[in-house]
mmCIF file of C-alpha atoms in Angstrom:
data_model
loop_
_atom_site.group_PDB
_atom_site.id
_atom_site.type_symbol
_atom_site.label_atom_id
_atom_site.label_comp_id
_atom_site.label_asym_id
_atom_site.label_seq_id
_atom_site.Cartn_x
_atom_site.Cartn_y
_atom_site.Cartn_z
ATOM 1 C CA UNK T 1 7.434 -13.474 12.964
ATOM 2 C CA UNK T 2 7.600 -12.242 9.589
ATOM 3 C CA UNK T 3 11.017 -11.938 8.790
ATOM 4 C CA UNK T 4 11.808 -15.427 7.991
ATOM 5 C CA UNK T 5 9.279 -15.605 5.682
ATOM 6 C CA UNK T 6 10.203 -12.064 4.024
ATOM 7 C CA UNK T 7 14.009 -13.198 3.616
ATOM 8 C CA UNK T 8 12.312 -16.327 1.816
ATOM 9 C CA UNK T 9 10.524 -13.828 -1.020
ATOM 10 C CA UNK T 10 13.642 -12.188 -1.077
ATOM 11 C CA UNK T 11 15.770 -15.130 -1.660
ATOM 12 C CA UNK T 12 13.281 -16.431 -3.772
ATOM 13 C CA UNK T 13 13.241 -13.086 -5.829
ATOM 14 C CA UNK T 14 16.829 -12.964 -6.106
ATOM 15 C CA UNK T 15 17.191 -16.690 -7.435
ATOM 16 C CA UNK T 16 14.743 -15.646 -10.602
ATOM 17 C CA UNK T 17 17.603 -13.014 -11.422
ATOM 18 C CA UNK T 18 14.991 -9.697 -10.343
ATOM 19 C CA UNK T 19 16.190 -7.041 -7.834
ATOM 20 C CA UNK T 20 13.989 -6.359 -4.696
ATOM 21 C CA UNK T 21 12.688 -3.484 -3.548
ATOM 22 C CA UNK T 22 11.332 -2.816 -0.088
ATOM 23 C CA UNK T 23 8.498 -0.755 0.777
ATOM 24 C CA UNK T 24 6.672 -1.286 4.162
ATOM 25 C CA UNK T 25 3.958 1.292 5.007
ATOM 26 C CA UNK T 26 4.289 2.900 8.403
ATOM 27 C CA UNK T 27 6.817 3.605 11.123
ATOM 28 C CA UNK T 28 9.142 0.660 10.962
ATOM 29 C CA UNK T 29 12.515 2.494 12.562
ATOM 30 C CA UNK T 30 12.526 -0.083 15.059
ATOM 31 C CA UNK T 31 13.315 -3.056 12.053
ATOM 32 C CA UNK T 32 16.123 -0.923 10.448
ATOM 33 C CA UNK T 33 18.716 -3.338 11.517
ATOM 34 C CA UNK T 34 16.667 -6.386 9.918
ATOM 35 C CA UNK T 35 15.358 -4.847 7.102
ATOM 36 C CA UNK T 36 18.932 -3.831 5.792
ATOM 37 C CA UNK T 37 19.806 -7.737 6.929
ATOM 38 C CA UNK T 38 17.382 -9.122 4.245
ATOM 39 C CA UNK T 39 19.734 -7.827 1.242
ATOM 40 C CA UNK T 40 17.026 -6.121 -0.695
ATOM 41 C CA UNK T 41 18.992 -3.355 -3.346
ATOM 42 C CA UNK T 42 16.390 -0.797 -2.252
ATOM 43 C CA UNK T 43 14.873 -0.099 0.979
ATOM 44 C CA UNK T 44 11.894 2.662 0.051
ATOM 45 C CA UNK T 45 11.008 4.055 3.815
ATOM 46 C CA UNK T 46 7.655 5.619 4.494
ATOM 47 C CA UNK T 47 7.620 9.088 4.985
ATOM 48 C CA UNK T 48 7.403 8.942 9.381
ATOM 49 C CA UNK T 49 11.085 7.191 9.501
ATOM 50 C CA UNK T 50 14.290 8.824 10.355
ATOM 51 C CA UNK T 51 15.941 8.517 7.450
ATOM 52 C CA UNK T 52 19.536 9.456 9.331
ATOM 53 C CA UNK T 53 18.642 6.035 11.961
ATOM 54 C CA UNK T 54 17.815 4.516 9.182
ATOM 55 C CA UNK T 55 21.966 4.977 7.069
ATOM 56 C CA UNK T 56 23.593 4.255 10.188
ATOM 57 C CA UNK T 57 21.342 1.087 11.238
ATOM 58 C CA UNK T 58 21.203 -0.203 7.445
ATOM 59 C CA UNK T 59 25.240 0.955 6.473
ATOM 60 C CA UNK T 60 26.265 3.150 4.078
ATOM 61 C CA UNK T 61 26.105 0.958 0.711
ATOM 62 C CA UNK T 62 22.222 0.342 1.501
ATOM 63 C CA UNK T 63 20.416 2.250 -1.349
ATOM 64 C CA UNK T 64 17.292 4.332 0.261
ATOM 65 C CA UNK T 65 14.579 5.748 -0.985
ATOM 66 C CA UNK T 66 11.709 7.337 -0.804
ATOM 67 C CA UNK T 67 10.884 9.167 3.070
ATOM 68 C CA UNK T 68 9.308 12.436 1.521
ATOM 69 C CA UNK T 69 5.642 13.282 3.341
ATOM 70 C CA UNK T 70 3.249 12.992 0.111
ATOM 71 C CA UNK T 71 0.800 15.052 1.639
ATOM 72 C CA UNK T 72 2.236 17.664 3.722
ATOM 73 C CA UNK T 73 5.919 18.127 1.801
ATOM 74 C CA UNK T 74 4.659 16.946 -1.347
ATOM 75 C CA UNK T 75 0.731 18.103 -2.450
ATOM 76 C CA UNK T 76 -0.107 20.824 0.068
ATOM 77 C CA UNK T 77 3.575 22.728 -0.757
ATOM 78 C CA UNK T 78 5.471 24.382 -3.170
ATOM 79 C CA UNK T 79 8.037 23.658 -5.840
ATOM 80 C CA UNK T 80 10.779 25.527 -3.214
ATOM 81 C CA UNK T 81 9.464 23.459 -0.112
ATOM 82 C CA UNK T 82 9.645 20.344 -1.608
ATOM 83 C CA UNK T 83 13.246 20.642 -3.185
ATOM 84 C CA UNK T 84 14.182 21.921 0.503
ATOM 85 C CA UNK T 85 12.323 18.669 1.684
ATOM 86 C CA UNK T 86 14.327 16.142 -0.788
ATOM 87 C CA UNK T 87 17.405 17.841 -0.217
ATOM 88 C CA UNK T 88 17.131 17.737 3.545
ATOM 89 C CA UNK T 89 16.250 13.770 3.386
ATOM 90 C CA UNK T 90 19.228 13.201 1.051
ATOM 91 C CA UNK T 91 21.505 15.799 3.724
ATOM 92 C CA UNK T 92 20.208 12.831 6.384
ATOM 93 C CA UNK T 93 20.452 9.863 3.951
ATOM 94 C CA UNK T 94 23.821 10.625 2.471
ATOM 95 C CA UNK T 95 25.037 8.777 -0.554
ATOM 96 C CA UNK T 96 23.343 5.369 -2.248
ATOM 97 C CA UNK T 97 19.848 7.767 -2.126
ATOM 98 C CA UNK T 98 16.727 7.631 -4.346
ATOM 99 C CA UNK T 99 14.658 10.655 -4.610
ATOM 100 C CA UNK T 100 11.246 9.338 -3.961
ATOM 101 C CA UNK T 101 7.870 9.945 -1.965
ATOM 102 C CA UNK T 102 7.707 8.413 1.374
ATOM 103 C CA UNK T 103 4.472 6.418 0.054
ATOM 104 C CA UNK T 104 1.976 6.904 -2.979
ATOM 105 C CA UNK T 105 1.586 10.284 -4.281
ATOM 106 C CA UNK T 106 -1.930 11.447 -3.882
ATOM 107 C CA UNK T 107 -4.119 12.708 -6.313
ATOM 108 C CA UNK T 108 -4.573 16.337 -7.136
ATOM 109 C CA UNK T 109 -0.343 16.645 -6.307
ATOM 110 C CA UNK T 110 0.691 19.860 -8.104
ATOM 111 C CA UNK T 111 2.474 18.705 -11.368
ATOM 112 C CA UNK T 112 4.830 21.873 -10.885
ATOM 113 C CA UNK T 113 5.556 20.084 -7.818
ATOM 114 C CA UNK T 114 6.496 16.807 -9.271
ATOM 115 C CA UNK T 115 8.674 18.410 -11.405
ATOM 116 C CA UNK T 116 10.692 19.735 -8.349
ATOM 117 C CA UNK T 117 11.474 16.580 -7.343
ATOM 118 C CA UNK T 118 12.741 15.521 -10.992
ATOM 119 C CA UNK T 119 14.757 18.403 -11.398
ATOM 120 C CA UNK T 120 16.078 17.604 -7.609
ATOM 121 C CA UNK T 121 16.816 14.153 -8.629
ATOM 122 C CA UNK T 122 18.665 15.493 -12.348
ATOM 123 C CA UNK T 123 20.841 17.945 -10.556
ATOM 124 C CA UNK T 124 22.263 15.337 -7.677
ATOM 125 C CA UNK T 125 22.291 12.323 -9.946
ATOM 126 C CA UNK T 126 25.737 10.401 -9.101
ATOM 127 C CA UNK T 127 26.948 11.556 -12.464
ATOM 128 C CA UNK T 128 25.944 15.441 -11.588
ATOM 129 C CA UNK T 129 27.852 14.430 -8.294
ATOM 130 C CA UNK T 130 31.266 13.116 -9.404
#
């Protein structure tokens, strides 16, 4: 029902000269196929998605982002566990990935643990890569 009207906002996006990106809260594995059919230049998944569905479904020049847990992975962890968390999501994700929360970060989110995902993200940037 909604697609149609989605690849409308989209278009409609597009045509003012912006890029889109795509957030939709919740599980929405089961609209991989569609949501990588509506041509948005980022598709930010919430953190309950298989990120590895979501490369093959979507194809490998899809840029992803986002999938971390921002409660569990994110506020109630460490620096170490959330590094391991980001780096297993970008194992899963492959290239064309955007280090990112898999929603809002809450508040009261350990700064020290913020950082880890900014030094994750410095140290696998596509220029650290090449």
């Amino acid at each position: 029902f909604v697609w149609p009207y989605e690849m409308k906002l989209v278009q409609s996006l597009h045509a003012l000269g912006t890029r889109v990106r795509l957030h939709i809260c919740g599980k929405t594995h089961k609209y991989y196929k569609e949501m990588g059919q509506l041509g948005c230049e980022i598709v930010d998944l919430d953190w309950m998605n298989p990120m590895d569905q979501a490369r093959i479904e979507m194809g490998s020049k899809q840029v992803l982002c986002g999938n971390i847990d921002p409660v569990q992975a994110l506020k109630n962890s460490t620096p170490e566990a959330v590094y391991q968390a980001i780096q297993a999501c970008h194992r899963a994700t492959g290239p064309n990935y955007i280090v990112g929360a898999g929603c809002e970060v809450p508040r009261g989110t350990p700064p020290e643990n913020l950082r880890a995902m900014i030094e994750y993200a410095q140290s696998h940037a596509p220029s650290a890569l090449a």
